[in-house]
Short mmCIF file of C-alpha atoms in Angstrom, two decimals:
data_model
loop_
_atom_site.label_atom_id
_atom_site.label_comp_id
_atom_site.label_asym_id
_atom_site.label_seq_id
_atom_site.Cartn_x
_atom_site.Cartn_y
_atom_site.Cartn_z
CA MET O 1 -36.73 -27.46 -16.83
CA THR O 2 -33.91 -28.63 -14.25
CA ARG O 3 -34.09 -32.87 -13.26
CA LEU O 4 -31.65 -34.26 -11.48
CA LEU O 5 -30.63 -38.13 -12.03
CA LEU O 6 -28.38 -39.74 -8.97
CA THR O 7 -26.55 -42.64 -10.36
CA LYS O 8 -23.20 -44.81 -9.87
CA ILE O 9 -19.68 -45.20 -11.85
CA PRO O 10 -17.55 -47.95 -10.86
CA PHE O 11 -13.55 -45.75 -10.58
CA PHE O 12 -15.91 -43.04 -9.85
CA LYS O 13 -18.81 -43.32 -7.47
CA GLU O 14 -22.00 -41.43 -6.35
CA ILE O 15 -22.27 -38.56 -8.72
CA ILE O 16 -25.73 -35.80 -9.34
CA VAL O 17 -26.31 -35.69 -13.56
CA SER O 18 -28.65 -32.85 -14.15
CA SER O 19 -29.99 -31.49 -17.12
CA PHE O 20 -31.44 -28.22 -17.76
CA ALA O 21 -33.28 -28.04 -20.59
CA CYS O 22 -34.88 -23.70 -22.53
CA GLU O 23 -38.45 -25.00 -25.12
CA ASN O 24 -38.88 -21.13 -26.04
CA CYS O 25 -35.19 -20.66 -27.02
CA GLY O 26 -34.03 -23.76 -26.74
CA TRP O 27 -30.52 -23.56 -25.16
CA VAL O 28 -29.64 -27.26 -23.88
CA ASN O 29 -27.26 -28.09 -20.29
CA ASN O 30 -25.78 -30.32 -18.69
CA GLU O 31 -23.14 -30.44 -15.76
CA ILE O 32 -22.27 -33.00 -13.51
CA GLN O 33 -20.75 -33.14 -8.89
CA SER O 34 -19.61 -35.12 -7.33
CA ALA O 35 -22.21 -37.27 -4.20
CA GLY O 36 -19.62 -38.85 -2.97
CA LYS O 37 -15.97 -38.23 -0.30
CA ILE O 38 -13.32 -37.01 -1.26
CA GLN O 39 -10.67 -39.79 -2.47
CA GLU O 40 -7.82 -40.59 -0.14
CA GLU O 41 -5.65 -39.84 -3.37
CA GLY O 42 -5.69 -37.44 -5.62
CA VAL O 43 -5.17 -38.63 -9.59
CA GLN O 44 -3.53 -37.72 -12.99
CA TYR O 45 -5.39 -39.09 -16.24
CA LYS O 46 -2.78 -39.48 -19.24
CA LEU O 47 -4.24 -40.92 -22.48
CA LEU O 48 -2.20 -41.05 -26.19
CA VAL O 49 -4.90 -39.59 -28.32
CA SER O 50 -4.33 -41.97 -31.97
CA SER O 51 -7.33 -42.97 -33.01
CA LYS O 52 -11.26 -42.03 -33.84
CA GLU O 53 -12.79 -44.44 -31.55
CA ASP O 54 -10.30 -43.15 -28.97
CA LEU O 55 -12.91 -40.21 -28.70
CA ASN O 56 -16.24 -41.95 -28.45
CA ARG O 57 -14.48 -43.06 -24.88
CA GLU O 58 -17.10 -42.05 -21.47
CA VAL O 59 -15.35 -38.23 -19.33
CA VAL O 60 -15.66 -37.98 -16.25
CA LYS O 61 -14.53 -34.62 -15.24
CA ALA O 62 -14.92 -33.33 -11.92
CA ASP O 63 -15.58 -29.50 -11.39
CA CYS O 64 -12.65 -29.11 -9.49
CA ALA O 65 -10.04 -30.98 -12.65
CA THR O 66 -7.47 -29.87 -14.90
CA THR O 67 -7.29 -30.03 -18.59
CA LYS O 68 -5.04 -29.85 -20.42
CA ILE O 69 -3.94 -30.17 -24.36
CA PRO O 70 0.59 -30.52 -23.61
CA GLU O 71 0.77 -30.42 -28.19
CA LEU O 72 -1.42 -26.64 -27.66
CA ASP O 73 0.14 -26.19 -24.64
CA PHE O 74 -4.03 -25.73 -23.63
CA GLU O 75 -5.21 -25.50 -20.26
CA ILE O 76 -8.62 -25.39 -18.24
CA PRO O 77 -8.01 -24.89 -14.81
CA PRO O 78 -9.64 -26.19 -11.99
CA LEU O 79 -12.68 -24.76 -10.90
CA THR O 80 -13.38 -23.22 -14.31
CA GLN O 81 -15.63 -25.28 -15.29
CA LYS O 82 -18.51 -27.20 -14.61
CA GLY O 83 -17.86 -31.34 -13.31
CA ALA O 84 -19.61 -32.39 -16.68
CA LEU O 85 -20.42 -36.24 -17.74
CA SER O 86 -19.26 -36.07 -21.59
CA THR O 87 -16.30 -37.63 -24.09
CA VAL O 88 -13.30 -36.80 -25.41
CA GLU O 89 -14.45 -35.22 -28.14
CA GLY O 90 -17.05 -33.85 -26.11
CA LEU O 91 -15.06 -31.99 -24.08
CA ILE O 92 -12.98 -31.00 -27.02
CA ASP O 93 -16.53 -29.17 -27.90
CA ARG O 94 -17.16 -27.97 -24.29
CA ALA O 95 -13.21 -26.37 -24.61
CA VAL O 96 -14.52 -24.58 -28.49
CA ALA O 97 -18.43 -23.04 -27.08
CA GLY O 98 -16.38 -21.46 -24.13
CA LEU O 99 -13.87 -19.49 -26.22
CA GLU O 100 -16.80 -19.12 -29.17
CA GLN O 101 -18.44 -17.25 -26.54
CA ASP O 102 -17.60 -14.21 -26.01
CA GLN O 103 -15.14 -13.51 -29.98
CA PRO O 104 -18.73 -11.17 -31.63
CA THR O 105 -17.17 -8.65 -28.57
CA ARG O 106 -14.00 -9.99 -29.53
CA LYS O 107 -14.26 -8.67 -32.99
CA ALA O 108 -14.65 -5.16 -32.57
CA THR O 109 -13.05 -4.30 -29.77
CA ASP O 110 -10.13 -6.02 -29.66
CA PRO O 111 -9.92 -7.99 -33.86
CA GLU O 112 -6.31 -8.90 -33.15
CA VAL O 113 -7.34 -11.12 -30.32
CA ALA O 114 -9.82 -12.70 -31.60
CA LEU O 115 -8.37 -12.93 -35.28
CA LYS O 116 -5.58 -15.63 -32.41
CA ILE O 117 -8.63 -17.22 -30.39
CA GLU O 118 -10.11 -18.05 -33.86
CA GLU O 119 -6.90 -19.63 -35.18
CA PHE O 120 -6.40 -21.71 -31.57
CA ILE O 121 -10.81 -22.93 -31.83
CA GLU O 122 -9.14 -23.49 -35.49
CA LYS O 123 -6.49 -26.11 -33.87
CA LEU O 124 -9.16 -27.63 -32.05
CA MET O 125 -10.74 -28.67 -34.21
CA LYS O 126 -8.49 -30.20 -36.47
CA LEU O 127 -7.92 -32.41 -33.53
CA LYS O 128 -11.56 -34.15 -33.64
CA ASP O 129 -10.35 -35.88 -36.89
CA VAL O 130 -6.41 -37.16 -35.04
CA LYS O 131 -4.55 -37.04 -38.61
CA VAL O 132 -1.96 -36.09 -35.92
CA PRO O 133 -1.84 -38.36 -32.08
CA PHE O 134 -2.63 -35.71 -29.17
CA THR O 135 -2.13 -35.55 -25.32
CA LEU O 136 -5.38 -35.43 -22.82
CA ILE O 137 -4.31 -34.78 -19.20
CA ILE O 138 -7.49 -35.20 -16.54
CA ASP O 139 -5.77 -34.35 -12.85
CA ASP O 140 -8.00 -33.80 -10.31
CA PRO O 141 -6.70 -33.43 -6.36
CA SER O 142 -10.22 -35.09 -5.53
CA GLY O 143 -9.03 -38.32 -6.98
CA ASN O 144 -13.30 -37.89 -8.47
CA SER O 145 -12.48 -37.99 -11.81
CA PHE O 146 -12.39 -41.32 -14.59
CA VAL O 147 -11.47 -42.00 -18.35
CA GLU O 148 -12.35 -45.46 -19.62
CA ASN O 149 -10.97 -48.50 -20.60
CA PRO O 150 -12.43 -49.64 -22.93
CA TYR O 151 -10.11 -52.99 -23.15
CA ALA O 152 -11.35 -53.52 -19.65
CA PRO O 153 -10.94 -55.78 -17.90
CA GLN O 154 -7.34 -55.84 -19.52
CA LYS O 155 -4.69 -52.87 -19.02
CA ASP O 156 -5.07 -50.15 -21.61
CA GLU O 157 -1.70 -49.20 -23.27
CA ALA O 158 -2.77 -45.68 -24.48
CA LEU O 159 -4.29 -44.95 -20.46
CA LEU O 160 -1.33 -44.37 -18.26
CA ILE O 161 -3.03 -43.36 -14.29
CA THR O 162 -1.17 -42.09 -11.48
CA GLN O 163 -2.02 -41.81 -8.08
CA TYR O 164 0.04 -39.34 -5.39
CA LYS O 165 -0.97 -36.89 -2.68
CA ARG O 166 -2.76 -33.99 -2.71
CA ASP O 167 0.07 -30.92 -0.90
CA SER O 168 -1.86 -28.07 1.28
CA ALA O 169 -2.75 -26.12 -1.76
CA GLN O 170 -5.16 -28.87 -3.26
CA ASP O 171 -6.19 -29.94 0.16
CA SER O 172 -6.33 -25.67 0.40
CA MET O 173 -8.50 -26.04 -2.90
CA LEU O 174 -10.56 -28.29 -2.03
CA GLY O 175 -11.83 -27.15 1.32
CA LEU O 176 -9.84 -29.52 3.27
CA GLN O 177 -7.90 -28.21 5.95
CA ALA O 178 -4.89 -30.57 7.93
CA CYS O 179 -4.90 -30.36 11.67
CA THR O 180 -1.41 -28.50 12.65
CA GLU O 181 1.38 -29.93 15.72
CA GLU O 182 -0.23 -28.36 17.98
CA GLU O 183 -4.35 -30.24 17.67
CA THR O 184 -2.49 -33.09 17.26
CA PRO O 185 -3.94 -35.87 19.47
CA GLN O 186 -0.46 -36.52 21.29
CA SER O 187 -2.03 -40.35 22.10
CA SER O 188 0.72 -43.06 23.35
CA MET O 189 1.43 -45.92 20.61
CA ASP O 190 0.19 -47.64 24.51
CA ASP O 191 -3.37 -45.77 24.40
CA LEU O 192 -3.91 -46.91 21.27
CA ARG O 193 -3.68 -50.37 21.14
CA ASN O 194 -5.68 -50.54 24.27
CA GLU O 195 -8.24 -48.46 22.92
CA VAL O 196 -11.32 -48.56 20.22
CA LEU O 197 -11.43 -45.09 18.26
CA GLN O 198 -14.35 -43.87 16.96
CA PHE O 199 -15.01 -41.65 13.52
CA GLY O 200 -17.99 -40.23 12.18
CA THR O 201 -18.32 -41.07 8.19
CA ASN O 202 -20.73 -42.01 5.41
CA CYS O 203 -22.37 -45.82 3.97
CA PRO O 204 -20.45 -46.39 0.87
CA GLU O 205 -24.18 -47.49 -0.58
CA CYS O 206 -26.12 -45.25 0.86
CA ASN O 207 -25.05 -42.38 2.57
CA ALA O 208 -26.67 -42.97 5.57
CA PRO O 209 -23.92 -41.64 8.51
CA ALA O 210 -22.87 -44.04 10.19
CA GLU O 211 -19.89 -44.38 12.71
CA THR O 212 -16.05 -46.27 11.86
CA ASN O 213 -14.25 -48.35 14.43
CA MET O 214 -10.60 -48.40 14.14
CA LYS O 215 -8.68 -50.32 16.41
CA LEU O 216 -3.96 -50.93 16.02
CA VAL O 217 -3.14 -54.49 16.65
CA ARG O 218 0.50 -55.61 17.86
CA ILE O 219 0.90 -58.53 16.44
CA LEU O 220 4.27 -60.30 16.94
CA ARG O 221 6.65 -62.65 15.85
CA GLN O 222 6.70 -66.02 17.34
CA SER O 223 10.29 -66.37 18.88
CA VAL O 224 9.21 -62.90 21.35
CA LEU O 225 5.65 -64.54 22.11
CA ASP O 226 4.94 -64.54 25.58
CA PRO O 227 1.49 -66.17 25.87
CA ALA O 228 0.53 -63.99 29.18
CA GLU O 229 1.39 -60.46 27.60
CA CYS O 230 -0.96 -62.04 24.31
CA PHE O 231 -4.32 -62.13 24.03
CA PRO O 232 -6.69 -64.46 20.81
CA LEU O 233 -7.06 -63.10 18.04
CA SER O 234 -10.04 -64.97 16.68
CA THR O 235 -12.43 -62.76 16.53
CA LEU O 236 -11.44 -57.94 17.44
CA GLN O 237 -14.52 -56.34 19.02
CA THR O 238 -14.75 -52.72 17.65
CA GLY O 239 -17.83 -51.45 19.23
CA THR O 240 -20.82 -54.04 18.00
CA THR O 241 -18.92 -55.19 15.04
CA TYR O 242 -17.49 -58.10 15.19
CA ILE O 243 -14.47 -58.89 12.62
CA TYR O 244 -12.79 -62.08 11.60
CA ILE O 245 -9.36 -61.72 12.03
CA ALA O 246 -7.48 -65.99 10.78
CA SER O 247 -5.90 -68.40 13.49
CA PHE O 248 -3.27 -66.46 16.18
CA THR O 249 -0.48 -68.57 14.97
CA ARG O 250 -1.85 -67.66 11.01
CA LEU O 251 -1.03 -63.77 12.27
CA LEU O 252 2.44 -64.55 14.24
CA GLU O 253 3.57 -65.85 10.77
CA ILE O 254 3.00 -62.94 9.15
CA PRO O 255 6.54 -60.58 7.48
CA HIS O 256 7.37 -57.20 8.63
CA PHE O 257 2.82 -56.28 9.84
CA LYS O 258 4.32 -55.70 13.77
CA GLU O 259 1.58 -53.68 13.22
CA VAL O 260 -1.76 -53.23 11.39
CA ILE O 261 -4.71 -50.85 11.34
CA ILE O 262 -7.54 -52.52 10.69
CA MET O 263 -10.81 -50.48 9.99
CA ALA O 264 -15.06 -51.05 10.45
CA THR O 265 -18.01 -49.71 9.59
CA ASN O 266 -21.19 -51.17 10.34
CA CYS O 267 -24.16 -49.22 8.82
CA GLU O 268 -27.33 -49.76 10.39
CA ALA O 269 -29.76 -48.02 7.95
CA CYS O 270 -28.82 -49.93 5.70
CA GLY O 271 -26.50 -53.19 7.32
CA HIS O 272 -24.04 -52.63 4.44
CA ARG O 273 -20.96 -53.83 6.15
CA THR O 274 -17.08 -53.71 4.55
CA ASN O 275 -13.73 -53.29 7.06
CA GLU O 276 -10.45 -52.58 5.70
CA VAL O 277 -6.30 -52.88 7.18
CA LYS O 278 -3.78 -51.01 6.60
CA SER O 279 0.37 -51.61 7.66
CA GLY O 280 1.02 -49.55 9.97
CA GLY O 281 4.78 -49.70 9.67
CA ALA O 282 7.17 -48.53 7.95
CA THR O 283 8.02 -49.43 4.27
CA GLU O 284 11.38 -52.79 2.99
CA PRO O 285 14.06 -51.77 1.84
CA LEU O 286 12.67 -54.26 -1.69
CA GLY O 287 9.72 -54.52 -2.71
CA THR O 288 8.09 -57.47 -3.02
CA LYS O 289 6.73 -60.14 -5.89
CA ILE O 290 5.08 -63.21 -4.92
CA THR O 291 3.56 -65.93 -7.67
CA LEU O 292 0.90 -68.95 -6.95
CA ARG O 293 0.62 -70.72 -9.83
CA ILE O 294 -3.64 -71.57 -8.38
CA THR O 295 -3.20 -76.11 -8.78
CA ASP O 296 -5.91 -77.31 -7.14
CA PRO O 297 -9.15 -75.81 -5.25
CA SER O 298 -7.11 -75.12 -1.59
CA ASP O 299 -5.57 -72.54 -2.76
CA MET O 300 -8.26 -70.58 -3.22
CA SER O 301 -8.22 -70.76 1.77
CA ARG O 302 -4.92 -69.51 2.01
CA ASP O 303 -4.84 -66.70 3.42
CA LEU O 304 -3.63 -63.77 2.11
CA LEU O 305 -2.92 -60.14 3.68
CA LYS O 306 -2.40 -57.53 0.51
CA SER O 307 -1.67 -54.30 1.76
CA GLU O 308 -2.89 -50.74 0.08
CA THR O 309 0.20 -50.59 -2.26
CA CYS O 310 -0.41 -53.74 -3.54
CA ALA O 311 -1.67 -54.88 -7.49
CA ILE O 312 -2.58 -57.73 -8.25
CA PHE O 313 -2.07 -59.63 -11.90
CA ILE O 314 -3.40 -62.70 -13.74
CA PRO O 315 -1.29 -63.20 -16.80
CA GLU O 316 -3.55 -66.53 -17.96
CA LEU O 317 -6.56 -64.43 -18.24
CA GLU O 318 -3.91 -60.52 -19.63
CA PHE O 319 -5.68 -59.03 -16.07
CA GLU O 320 -4.29 -56.03 -13.78
CA LEU O 321 -5.03 -54.24 -11.06
CA GLY O 322 -3.07 -51.24 -9.53
CA MET O 323 -1.71 -50.42 -6.17
CA GLY O 324 -5.20 -49.12 -4.59
CA ILE O 325 -8.00 -49.45 -5.80
CA LEU O 326 -9.40 -53.07 -3.79
CA GLY O 327 -7.45 -50.86 -0.24
CA GLY O 328 -5.76 -52.83 1.55
CA LYS O 329 -7.98 -56.64 2.93
CA PHE O 330 -6.87 -59.03 4.97
CA THR O 331 -9.00 -62.47 3.65
CA THR O 332 -8.91 -65.50 1.60
CA LEU O 333 -7.08 -65.48 -1.92
CA GLU O 334 -10.79 -66.78 -3.05
CA GLY O 335 -11.92 -64.08 -1.27
CA LEU O 336 -9.87 -61.37 -3.20
CA LEU O 337 -10.51 -63.28 -6.36
CA THR O 338 -14.36 -62.46 -5.59
CA ASP O 339 -13.80 -59.87 -4.99
CA VAL O 340 -12.31 -58.96 -8.30
CA LYS O 341 -14.71 -60.37 -9.98
CA GLU O 342 -17.29 -58.11 -8.06
CA LEU O 343 -15.80 -55.03 -9.01
CA ILE O 344 -15.60 -55.84 -12.27
CA VAL O 345 -17.83 -57.08 -13.44
CA VAL O 346 -21.23 -57.94 -10.29
CA LYS O 347 -20.77 -54.08 -9.44
CA ASN O 348 -20.49 -52.14 -12.46
CA PRO O 349 -23.47 -50.09 -15.01
CA PHE O 350 -21.39 -50.16 -18.39
CA ILE O 351 -23.03 -54.13 -18.38
CA ALA O 352 -26.45 -53.66 -18.28
CA GLY O 353 -28.49 -50.48 -19.26
CA ASP O 354 -29.37 -49.33 -22.72
CA SER O 355 -26.08 -47.53 -22.44
CA SER O 356 -24.26 -50.27 -22.38
CA ALA O 357 -22.46 -51.76 -25.34
CA PRO O 358 -23.33 -55.89 -26.21
CA GLU O 359 -19.46 -56.77 -27.44
CA ARG O 360 -18.08 -54.88 -23.64
CA SER O 361 -20.98 -56.74 -21.81
CA GLU O 362 -20.13 -60.09 -23.30
CA LYS O 363 -16.12 -59.26 -22.99
CA LEU O 364 -16.81 -58.54 -19.45
CA ARG O 365 -19.69 -61.85 -18.22
CA GLU O 366 -16.82 -64.10 -20.38
CA PHE O 367 -14.19 -63.15 -17.04
CA GLY O 368 -16.51 -63.84 -14.69
CA GLN O 369 -17.02 -67.17 -16.04
CA LYS O 370 -13.52 -67.93 -15.76
CA LEU O 371 -12.77 -65.85 -12.62
CA ASN O 372 -15.41 -68.78 -11.68
CA GLU O 373 -13.46 -71.23 -12.91
CA ILE O 374 -10.81 -70.94 -11.22
CA ILE O 375 -11.63 -70.38 -8.35
CA SER O 376 -13.72 -73.65 -8.53
CA GLY O 377 -10.28 -74.74 -9.52
CA LYS O 378 -10.97 -75.98 -12.89
CA ARG O 379 -8.32 -73.55 -14.53
CA GLU O 380 -5.30 -73.07 -14.01
CA ALA O 381 -4.08 -69.98 -13.18
CA HIS O 382 -1.56 -67.88 -12.00
CA ILE O 383 -1.55 -65.07 -9.70
CA ILE O 384 1.16 -61.93 -8.59
CA LEU O 385 0.87 -59.81 -6.16
CA ARG O 386 3.51 -56.89 -6.75
CA ASP O 387 3.60 -55.10 -3.57
CA SER O 388 6.29 -52.68 -4.58
CA ALA O 389 6.42 -51.03 -0.31
CA GLY O 390 7.38 -54.74 0.83
CA ASN O 391 3.88 -55.30 3.38
CA SER O 392 2.07 -57.64 1.48
CA TYR O 393 2.24 -61.33 2.35
CA LEU O 394 0.79 -65.24 0.96
CA GLN O 395 0.24 -67.46 3.32
CA ASN O 396 2.49 -70.92 2.35
CA LEU O 397 0.71 -74.39 2.95
CA TYR O 398 3.65 -76.31 3.50
CA ALA O 399 5.31 -74.17 6.01
CA PRO O 400 8.05 -74.63 7.15
CA ASP O 401 9.16 -76.54 4.43
CA PRO O 402 8.84 -73.98 0.86
CA ASP O 403 6.04 -74.64 -0.88
CA PRO O 404 7.10 -76.19 -4.39
CA GLU O 405 3.34 -74.09 -5.64
CA MET O 406 4.89 -70.11 -3.99
CA LYS O 407 8.03 -67.39 -5.47
CA ILE O 408 8.67 -64.93 -3.39
CA GLU O 409 11.09 -62.40 -5.15
CA LYS O 410 12.85 -59.74 -3.46
CA TYR O 411 13.40 -56.52 -6.45
CA GLU O 412 14.40 -53.59 -6.17
CA ARG O 413 12.12 -50.86 -7.05
CA THR O 414 12.31 -48.29 -9.93
CA PHE O 415 12.72 -44.55 -9.67
CA GLU O 416 8.38 -44.93 -10.69
CA ASP O 417 7.55 -46.86 -8.06
CA ASN O 418 9.02 -44.52 -5.41
CA GLU O 419 7.60 -41.66 -6.78
CA GLU O 420 4.13 -43.63 -5.98
CA LEU O 421 5.50 -44.08 -2.82
CA GLY O 422 6.39 -40.84 -2.24
CA LEU O 423 9.54 -41.81 -1.59
CA ASN O 424 11.85 -39.25 -3.67
CA ASP O 425 10.86 -36.77 -1.76
CA MET O 426 11.37 -37.92 1.50
CA ASN O 427 14.06 -36.68 3.21
CA THR O 428 15.25 -38.90 6.14
CA GLU O 429 18.67 -37.91 6.95
CA ASP O 430 19.75 -35.00 9.26
CA TYR O 431 16.70 -34.11 10.03
CA LYS O 432 16.34 -32.66 12.67
CA GLU O 433 19.66 -30.19 12.60
CA GLN O 434 18.20 -28.87 8.92
CA LYS O 435 14.95 -28.40 11.53
CA VAL O 436 16.74 -26.07 13.40
CA ASP O 437 19.21 -24.78 11.46
CA LYS O 438 15.58 -23.71 9.63
#
């Protein structure tokens, strides 16, 4: 009997869990398949396992993910195992079971190899005692793997999560094919600004076919504004969907955002609507750190533009949200905090059901209550927007005078910041000459 379950895991989205059991021989097996889309970026989880509690962390490993334990020089290549919903200990047991599968045959045909594998299996089994810390690395180019953070919503010091751009070989492995230069449409930027582009996608809630509308909007600075050449942006029509942006004068005050890309999806099947804003401009020379001290409920009405490279910190709650998780948004401070609460508390299935841990559920509910107190103005707090690309913005209510509660700092990016943005491998000097030489 094979049973199928459609479910959703936070930060992993939809999956299909299949479970097989044979009543005759007692053999059982379970595996997972992704029911969602391939993410825009790959993800690598690097976990330092230093206690037996770490062995109980829940792990989702997609079939295209690579699993490594550097201390043993051990690696499970992609597409050699089915996807699994398990724990760290379960991954070790699964690797041991795979190595033991053909041991009887090896002992008869090649005893020397069988002996070496037996010794390696013993090393794997000793990892479960955690007498010596070891590192577990799961590298998934599809972005659809997940390692549990038991300290959520606080940062996990033992878990390092890195998102990266896939290379052509990884795209080929996933069945993706980038457009060639000949296939890329050669539309001019003026044509794109005057056109609403549409492309097919699936609804993130019900997975029904839907249309996403995309519009390139040019935002002018007030010093070069000619009202005769501009059109009001209080509402932007994208097909049958209308997106509330902001007043025209507020948009003109946003620095560095001369062009933004607005994408909106409206599902006719379930009524779900979503919109996302992406920067169409260049990466700034310096990163931007915006610190706001929230002292009054009126702070919740501040306009906020969060790019996809912006991380969010709330020191009073010991909360950190990495770049790329909520995507790019044009909203208010209240809207951003509400989205954070929905992501961590409301839409998190780990705080409900039989599998939920009472301590974890209570911790997340307390976090939600504290966020509600900040939104309602009953609790003072600081919110920090750290954007290594320098493309985020928070409204100054005292403009043109300085805001006494807000501090904006420019900083030099570290090597790690440039690595996340893909700038370390980018070469823009003498590009045309080098291309001709090749």
